[in-house]
């Protein structure tokens, strides 16, 4: 894929090799749920990204008139989110394919063979940990999905399912190798061997907003006479002609009134333990979270994927004695920013460190409201005792460096809630809103 000659780069594209495309700033976004930017312009055109926020390594399955997509979820669980579309532009969430923590998941392959759905993916525990490949399956795309099955092949990544002319099933692997699968697709047969109108869904960083993670992009491609594909989209900042297909209602609301009695599909724990869900309880519009660890870094905070360069979120909290809770912009256990409280005193979280702070007003009987505003990497904190009158913390934070090039791990900066210590933190009325 050729690099562009223009200098107005806004996206750095990572799809195995590093390439680049241009993105102009002139187009005006349409707005959807909570004011979030959406791809469908309503006039037969669309703007990239089609899935804003951190949606890397998209794998797409066409099943009749429907498209289904999953993507790398890394340390977030539930993992392997499933999205549904009929036009490749507007996407609806369907749920997740895995809840058991098998490590950081990336580069999945979603396929259908016969009447059954499969997802093949590599996973690794810890940055230098053991690596393997797994498969999960379901008879319906909405689940229930099987427990993850370890099929080995630890030296390989990027599994891709294929069916040969002989009707047998294979996995193509990194390095140009392939291996035969059993008829049910759940184990390896033999040893790997070496071999050697279209659209492409891939991921890219938005220039200046690496904190949003690797966003899902849609680009038309064409095949050259000698068998290479070439992206035709050019400037990804201008509207492109949409693929044919029915437009579904697009996007996922991030706000939560906690009245469903279960954790909403927008939420994911960071690096959870096996029984992390046991920390949660619901009742009368309240999410109660048992404290874990001593600070955000070891509390497995609950996170959502931000979709816009500017947004704010707020939440009401009731903090039990012995507990500490707060609102964060969370990248990893080593890099986060925000504010927390034990119901009496406040603590500011900056660069993954905890520092005492004076916010006015203080919590009243352990109850307070917090608001975090991220306006293009300038973070402002507000607190309130009643949810109506807000007091601004006098010191702002700058978070443009909270991304992979600084901290590694290919993650994104996410709005988050945490509960630490020995008691519970009760959350109500989580509200997210994208800003112009």
Coordinates of C-alpha atoms in Angstrom, one line a residue:
X1 CA 0.0 0.0 0.0
X2 CA 1.6 3.3 -1.1
X3 CA 2.2 6.2 1.3
X4 CA 0.5 9.5 0.5
X5 CA 2.4 12.5 -0.9
X6 CA 0.4 15.2 0.9
X7 CA 1.6 16.6 4.2
X8 CA -1.7 16.9 6.0
X9 CA -1.6 13.5 7.9
X10 CA -4.2 12.9 10.6
X11 CA -4.1 9.1 10.7
X12 CA -1.3 6.7 11.2
X13 CA -2.4 3.3 10.0
X14 CA -1.3 0.1 11.6
X15 CA -2.2 -3.1 9.7
X16 CA 0.8 -5.3 10.1
X17 CA 3.1 -2.8 8.4
X18 CA 3.1 1.0 9.1
X19 CA 1.4 3.0 6.3
X20 CA -0.3 6.4 6.2
X21 CA -3.3 8.1 4.7
X22 CA -4.5 11.7 4.9
X23 CA -7.4 13.2 6.7
X24 CA -8.7 16.6 6.0
X25 CA -10.3 18.7 8.8
X26 CA -13.0 20.4 6.8
X27 CA -15.8 17.8 7.0
X28 CA -18.5 18.4 9.7
X29 CA -19.6 15.4 11.9
X30 CA -23.1 14.2 12.3
X31 CA -24.0 13.5 15.9
X32 CA -25.7 10.4 17.5
X33 CA -26.1 9.0 20.9
X34 CA -25.0 11.4 23.6
X35 CA -23.7 13.7 20.9
X36 CA -21.1 11.2 19.9
X37 CA -19.8 11.6 16.3
X38 CA -21.2 9.1 13.8
X39 CA -20.0 8.0 10.4
X40 CA -23.3 8.0 8.5
X41 CA -23.8 11.5 7.0
X42 CA -27.4 10.8 6.1
X43 CA -26.8 11.7 2.4
X44 CA -25.4 8.5 1.1
X45 CA -21.9 9.3 2.3
X46 CA -19.9 8.5 5.5
X47 CA -16.9 9.8 7.4
X48 CA -14.2 7.7 9.0
X49 CA -13.9 6.3 11.6
X50 CA -17.0 4.1 11.3
X51 CA -16.4 2.8 14.9
X52 CA -14.9 5.7 16.9
X53 CA -12.8 5.0 19.9
X54 CA -10.5 2.0 20.5
X55 CA -11.7 -0.7 18.1
X56 CA -8.5 -2.3 16.8
X57 CA -7.9 -5.4 14.5
X58 CA -11.5 -5.6 13.3
X59 CA -12.5 -9.0 11.9
X60 CA -15.6 -9.0 9.7
X61 CA -18.0 -11.8 8.7
X62 CA -20.7 -11.4 6.0
X63 CA -23.6 -13.7 6.8
X64 CA -26.4 -13.2 4.3
X65 CA -27.4 -9.6 4.5
X66 CA -25.7 -9.1 7.8
X67 CA -22.2 -8.2 8.8
X68 CA -20.7 -9.2 12.1
X69 CA -17.5 -7.8 13.6
X70 CA -15.2 -8.6 16.5
X71 CA -11.9 -7.0 17.5
X72 CA -9.0 -7.1 19.8
X73 CA -10.1 -6.6 23.4
X74 CA -6.6 -7.1 25.1
X75 CA -7.0 -7.0 28.9
X76 CA -10.6 -5.9 28.9
X77 CA -13.2 -8.5 30.1
X78 CA -15.9 -9.4 29.1
X79 CA -13.9 -9.6 25.8
X80 CA -14.3 -10.1 22.1
X81 CA -17.2 -7.7 21.6
X82 CA -19.6 -8.6 18.8
X83 CA -21.0 -5.8 16.6
X84 CA -23.8 -6.1 13.9
X85 CA -24.3 -4.1 10.7
X86 CA -26.1 -4.2 7.4
X87 CA -24.1 -1.5 5.6
X88 CA -20.6 -1.6 7.2
X89 CA -21.1 2.0 8.4
X90 CA -23.7 1.7 11.1
X91 CA -23.0 -0.8 13.9
X92 CA -24.9 -2.2 16.8
X93 CA -23.4 -4.1 19.8
X94 CA -24.7 -7.7 20.4
X95 CA -22.6 -8.7 23.4
X96 CA -19.3 -10.4 24.1
X97 CA -17.9 -13.9 23.2
X98 CA -15.7 -14.5 26.2
X99 CA -15.7 -13.8 29.9
X100 CA -13.0 -16.1 31.2
X101 CA -9.7 -14.3 31.5
X102 CA -7.1 -16.1 29.3
X103 CA -4.8 -13.1 29.0
X104 CA -4.5 -10.2 26.5
X105 CA -6.5 -11.0 23.4
X106 CA -5.7 -9.6 20.0
X107 CA -6.1 -10.2 16.2
X108 CA -9.2 -12.5 16.3
X109 CA -10.8 -14.2 13.3
X110 CA -14.6 -14.4 13.2
X111 CA -15.9 -17.1 10.8
X112 CA -19.0 -19.2 10.2
X113 CA -18.6 -22.9 9.1
X114 CA -21.8 -24.7 8.4
X115 CA -24.3 -23.3 10.9
X116 CA -21.8 -22.6 13.7
X117 CA -19.8 -19.5 14.5
X118 CA -16.2 -19.6 15.6
X119 CA -13.6 -17.0 16.8
X120 CA -10.0 -18.0 16.6
X121 CA -7.5 -15.7 18.5
X122 CA -4.1 -15.6 20.2
X123 CA -3.8 -14.6 23.9
X124 CA -0.9 -13.9 26.2
X125 CA -0.6 -13.6 30.0
X126 CA 1.7 -10.7 31.0
X127 CA 4.0 -8.8 28.7
X128 CA 6.5 -11.6 28.7
X129 CA 4.1 -14.4 29.5
X130 CA 3.1 -17.6 27.8
X131 CA 1.3 -17.3 24.5
X132 CA -1.2 -19.6 22.9
X133 CA -4.1 -19.7 20.4
X134 CA -7.7 -20.3 21.4
X135 CA -11.1 -20.9 19.8
X136 CA -14.7 -20.2 21.1
X137 CA -17.8 -21.3 19.2
X138 CA -21.6 -20.7 19.3
X139 CA -24.6 -21.9 17.4
X140 CA -26.0 -18.4 17.3
X141 CA -24.0 -15.2 16.9
X142 CA -25.7 -13.8 20.0
X143 CA -24.4 -16.8 22.1
X144 CA -24.1 -18.5 24.4
X145 CA -20.5 -18.9 23.5
X146 CA -18.4 -21.9 24.6
X147 CA -15.6 -21.7 27.1
X148 CA -12.2 -20.9 25.4
X149 CA -10.5 -24.0 24.0
X150 CA -6.7 -23.9 23.9
X151 CA -5.4 -25.2 20.5
X152 CA -1.8 -24.4 21.1
X153 CA 0.4 -23.0 18.3
X154 CA 2.0 -20.7 20.8
X155 CA 4.7 -19.4 18.4
X156 CA 2.1 -18.1 16.0
X157 CA -0.3 -15.2 15.9
X158 CA -2.9 -13.9 13.5
X159 CA -4.9 -17.1 12.9
X160 CA -7.1 -17.1 9.8
X161 CA -9.7 -19.8 9.1
X162 CA -10.0 -21.2 5.6
X163 CA -11.7 -24.2 3.9
X164 CA -9.7 -26.0 1.1
X165 CA -11.1 -27.4 -2.1
X166 CA -10.8 -30.8 -0.4
X167 CA -13.4 -29.6 2.2
X168 CA -10.9 -29.7 5.0
X169 CA -10.5 -26.9 7.5
X170 CA -7.2 -25.0 8.0
X171 CA -5.8 -22.1 9.9
X172 CA -3.4 -19.8 8.2
X173 CA -0.9 -18.3 10.6
X174 CA 1.7 -15.6 10.9
X175 CA 4.9 -16.1 8.9
X176 CA 3.1 -17.7 6.0
X177 CA 2.4 -21.1 7.7
X178 CA -0.8 -23.1 7.8
X179 CA -2.1 -26.1 9.8
X180 CA -5.0 -28.4 9.3
X181 CA -7.9 -28.4 11.8
X182 CA -10.2 -31.3 12.9
X183 CA -13.6 -31.5 11.2
X184 CA -15.2 -29.7 14.2
X185 CA -12.5 -26.9 14.1
X186 CA -11.6 -27.3 17.8
X187 CA -8.1 -28.9 17.6
X188 CA -5.1 -29.0 15.4
X189 CA -4.4 -32.0 13.1
X190 CA -0.7 -32.6 12.3
X191 CA 2.0 -29.9 12.3
X192 CA 2.1 -26.4 10.6
X193 CA 3.5 -26.2 7.0
X194 CA 4.9 -23.2 5.1
X195 CA 3.0 -21.8 2.0
X196 CA 2.9 -19.0 0.2
X197 CA -16.3 -4.7 -5.2
X198 CA -13.8 -5.2 -2.2
X199 CA -13.6 -3.3 1.1
X200 CA -11.0 -3.3 3.9
X201 CA -11.8 -2.8 7.6
X202 CA -8.6 -2.0 9.5
X203 CA -7.4 0.3 12.3
X204 CA -5.6 3.6 12.5
X205 CA -4.5 6.3 15.0
X206 CA -6.0 9.7 14.6
X207 CA -3.2 12.2 14.4
X208 CA -3.2 14.3 17.6
X209 CA -5.5 11.9 19.4
X210 CA -3.6 8.7 19.9
X211 CA -5.3 8.5 23.3
X212 CA -8.5 7.3 21.6
X213 CA -6.7 4.1 20.6
X214 CA -6.8 2.4 17.3
X215 CA -10.0 3.2 15.6
X216 CA -11.8 1.1 13.0
X217 CA -11.6 2.5 9.4
X218 CA -13.4 1.4 6.2
X219 CA -11.6 1.8 2.9
X220 CA -12.4 0.6 -0.6
X221 CA -9.6 -1.5 -2.3
X222 CA -8.9 -2.7 -5.8
X223 CA -6.7 -5.5 -7.1
X224 CA -3.8 -4.8 -9.5
X225 CA -3.0 -6.9 -12.5
X226 CA -0.3 -8.7 -10.6
X227 CA -2.5 -9.6 -7.7
X228 CA -1.9 -6.8 -5.1
X229 CA -4.6 -4.9 -3.4
X230 CA -4.5 -1.1 -3.3
X231 CA -6.6 1.1 -1.0
X232 CA -8.7 3.6 -3.1
X233 CA -10.0 5.8 -0.3
X234 CA -7.2 8.3 -0.4
X235 CA -8.0 11.2 2.0
X236 CA -9.8 9.5 4.9
X237 CA -11.0 12.9 6.2
X238 CA -13.4 13.4 3.3
X239 CA -16.7 11.5 2.8
X240 CA -16.6 8.2 0.8
X241 CA -19.3 6.6 -1.1
X242 CA -21.0 4.0 1.2
X243 CA -21.2 0.3 0.4
X244 CA -24.7 -1.0 -0.4
X245 CA -26.8 -2.4 2.5
X246 CA -29.4 -1.4 5.0
X247 CA -28.4 1.2 7.6
X248 CA -28.9 0.1 11.2
X249 CA -29.1 2.4 14.2
X250 CA -25.5 3.0 15.0
X251 CA -23.4 3.1 18.2
X252 CA -23.5 2.2 21.9
X253 CA -24.7 4.5 24.6
X254 CA -22.1 4.9 27.4
X255 CA -24.4 6.5 30.0
X256 CA -25.9 4.1 32.5
X257 CA -28.6 4.4 35.1
X258 CA -27.8 1.0 36.5
X259 CA -31.4 -0.2 36.4
X260 CA -31.0 -3.2 34.2
X261 CA -29.8 -5.4 37.1
X262 CA -26.6 -6.3 35.3
X263 CA -23.4 -4.7 33.9
X264 CA -24.2 -3.0 30.6
X265 CA -22.4 -3.9 27.4
X266 CA -20.4 -0.6 27.5
X267 CA -18.5 -1.7 30.6
X268 CA -15.4 -3.8 30.9
X269 CA -13.1 -4.5 33.9
X270 CA -9.4 -3.8 33.4
X271 CA -7.4 -7.0 34.0
X272 CA -10.0 -8.7 36.2
X273 CA -9.7 -11.7 38.4
X274 CA -11.6 -14.9 37.8
X275 CA -14.5 -13.9 40.0
X276 CA -14.5 -10.2 39.5
X277 CA -18.3 -10.0 38.9
X278 CA -18.8 -11.0 42.5
X279 CA -17.7 -7.5 43.5
X280 CA -20.8 -6.1 41.9
X281 CA -24.4 -5.9 43.1
X282 CA -27.4 -3.9 41.7
X283 CA -30.5 -2.3 43.2
X284 CA -32.7 0.7 42.7
X285 CA -30.6 2.3 40.1
X286 CA -27.3 1.7 42.0
X287 CA -24.2 -0.2 41.1
X288 CA -22.4 -1.2 44.2
X289 CA -18.7 -2.2 43.9
X290 CA -16.7 -3.9 46.6
X291 CA -13.4 -2.3 47.1
X292 CA -10.3 -4.0 45.7
X293 CA -6.6 -3.1 46.2
X294 CA -5.4 0.2 47.5
X295 CA -5.5 2.5 44.5
X296 CA -6.7 2.5 40.9
X297 CA -3.7 0.5 39.7
X298 CA -4.7 -2.7 41.5
X299 CA -8.5 -2.1 41.7
X300 CA -9.5 -3.5 38.3
X301 CA -11.5 -0.4 37.4
X302 CA -14.6 -0.4 35.2
X303 CA -14.0 1.3 31.9
X304 CA -15.8 2.5 28.8
X305 CA -14.4 3.3 25.3
X306 CA -14.4 7.0 24.6
X307 CA -15.4 7.9 21.0
X308 CA -14.6 11.6 20.7
X309 CA -11.7 14.0 21.1
X310 CA -13.7 16.0 23.6
X311 CA -16.2 14.6 26.2
X312 CA -17.2 14.7 29.8
X313 CA -18.7 12.2 32.2
X314 CA -20.1 12.5 35.7
X315 CA -21.3 10.1 38.4
X316 CA -22.9 10.2 41.9
X317 CA -21.0 8.2 44.6
X318 CA -21.8 7.0 48.1
X319 CA -18.6 5.8 49.8
X320 CA -18.7 3.5 52.7
X321 CA -16.2 3.8 55.6
X322 CA -13.0 2.0 54.7
X323 CA -13.5 2.4 51.0
X324 CA -12.2 4.8 48.3
X325 CA -13.8 5.5 45.0
X326 CA -13.4 7.8 42.1
X327 CA -13.6 8.8 38.5
X328 CA -10.6 8.4 36.1
X329 CA -9.1 8.6 32.7
X330 CA -7.4 5.3 32.7
X331 CA -4.8 4.0 30.3
X332 CA -3.1 1.2 32.3
X333 CA -2.2 0.3 35.9
X334 CA 0.8 2.6 35.5
X335 CA -0.8 5.6 33.8
X336 CA -4.1 7.2 34.8
X337 CA -5.5 10.6 35.9
X338 CA -8.5 11.6 37.9
X339 CA -9.9 12.1 41.4
X340 CA -10.9 9.9 44.3
X341 CA -12.3 10.2 47.8
X342 CA -12.7 8.1 50.9
X343 CA -15.9 10.1 51.8
X344 CA -13.9 12.8 53.7
X345 CA -10.6 13.6 52.0
X346 CA -9.8 13.8 48.3
X347 CA -6.9 12.4 46.4
X348 CA -5.8 13.4 42.9
X349 CA -4.5 10.8 40.5
X350 CA -1.8 12.1 38.1
X351 CA 0.5 10.1 35.9
X352 CA -0.4 7.0 37.8
X353 CA 0.4 8.5 41.2
X354 CA -1.7 9.5 44.2
X355 CA -1.5 13.0 45.7
X356 CA -3.7 14.5 48.5
X357 CA -5.9 17.3 47.2
X358 CA -8.3 20.0 48.5
X359 CA -11.5 20.0 46.6
X360 CA -14.5 22.1 47.8
X361 CA -17.0 21.1 48.7
X362 CA -15.9 18.0 50.5
X363 CA -18.1 14.9 50.6
X364 CA -21.2 15.0 52.8
X365 CA -21.8 11.7 54.7
X366 CA -19.7 9.9 52.1
X367 CA -21.9 11.2 49.2
X368 CA -20.7 13.3 46.4
X369 CA -20.8 13.9 42.6
X370 CA -17.7 14.0 40.4
X371 CA -17.3 15.3 36.9
X372 CA -14.3 14.7 34.6
X373 CA -14.1 16.8 31.4
X374 CA -11.5 15.9 28.8
X375 CA -11.5 18.7 26.2
X376 CA -8.9 17.6 23.7
X377 CA -6.5 16.4 26.4
X378 CA -7.1 19.3 28.8
X379 CA -8.7 17.7 31.9
X380 CA -10.8 19.6 34.3
X381 CA -12.3 18.1 37.5
X382 CA -15.5 19.3 39.3
X383 CA -17.1 18.1 42.5
X384 CA -20.5 18.7 44.0
X385 CA -22.5 17.8 47.1
X386 CA -25.9 17.9 45.4
X387 CA -25.3 17.2 41.7
X388 CA -26.5 20.8 40.9
X389 CA -23.8 23.2 42.2
X390 CA -20.4 22.3 41.0
X391 CA -17.0 23.5 42.2
X392 CA -14.0 23.4 39.8
X393 CA -10.7 22.0 41.0
X394 CA -8.1 24.8 40.4
X395 CA -5.5 22.7 38.7
X396 CA -6.0 21.2 35.3
X397 CA -4.2 18.2 33.8
X398 CA -2.8 17.5 30.3
X399 CA -3.1 13.9 29.1
X400 CA -2.0 13.9 25.4
X401 CA 0.9 11.6 26.3
X402 CA -1.3 8.8 27.7
X403 CA -0.9 6.5 24.8
X404 CA 1.1 3.6 23.3
X405 CA 4.1 5.6 22.2
X406 CA 4.7 6.6 25.8
X407 CA 3.4 3.7 27.8
X408 CA 3.2 0.8 25.4
X409 CA 0.5 -1.9 25.5
X410 CA -1.6 -0.7 22.5
X411 CA -4.4 0.5 24.8
X412 CA -6.6 3.6 24.9
X413 CA -7.3 6.3 27.5
X414 CA -10.8 5.4 28.9
X415 CA -13.3 6.9 31.2
X416 CA -13.3 4.7 34.3
X417 CA -14.8 4.2 37.8
X418 CA -12.9 2.5 40.6
X419 CA -13.5 1.2 44.1
X420 CA -10.6 0.4 46.4
X421 CA -10.2 -0.4 50.1
X422 CA -12.3 -2.5 52.4
X423 CA -15.8 -1.2 52.0
X424 CA -18.2 -0.6 49.0
X425 CA -18.7 2.3 46.7
X426 CA -22.2 2.9 45.4
X427 CA -22.4 4.5 41.9
X428 CA -25.5 6.1 40.5
X429 CA -26.4 8.2 37.4
X430 CA -23.3 7.7 35.2
X431 CA -23.6 10.2 32.4
X432 CA -21.3 10.5 29.3
X433 CA -21.6 13.3 26.8
X434 CA -19.5 14.1 23.7
X435 CA -18.5 17.8 23.3
X436 CA -18.3 19.8 20.1

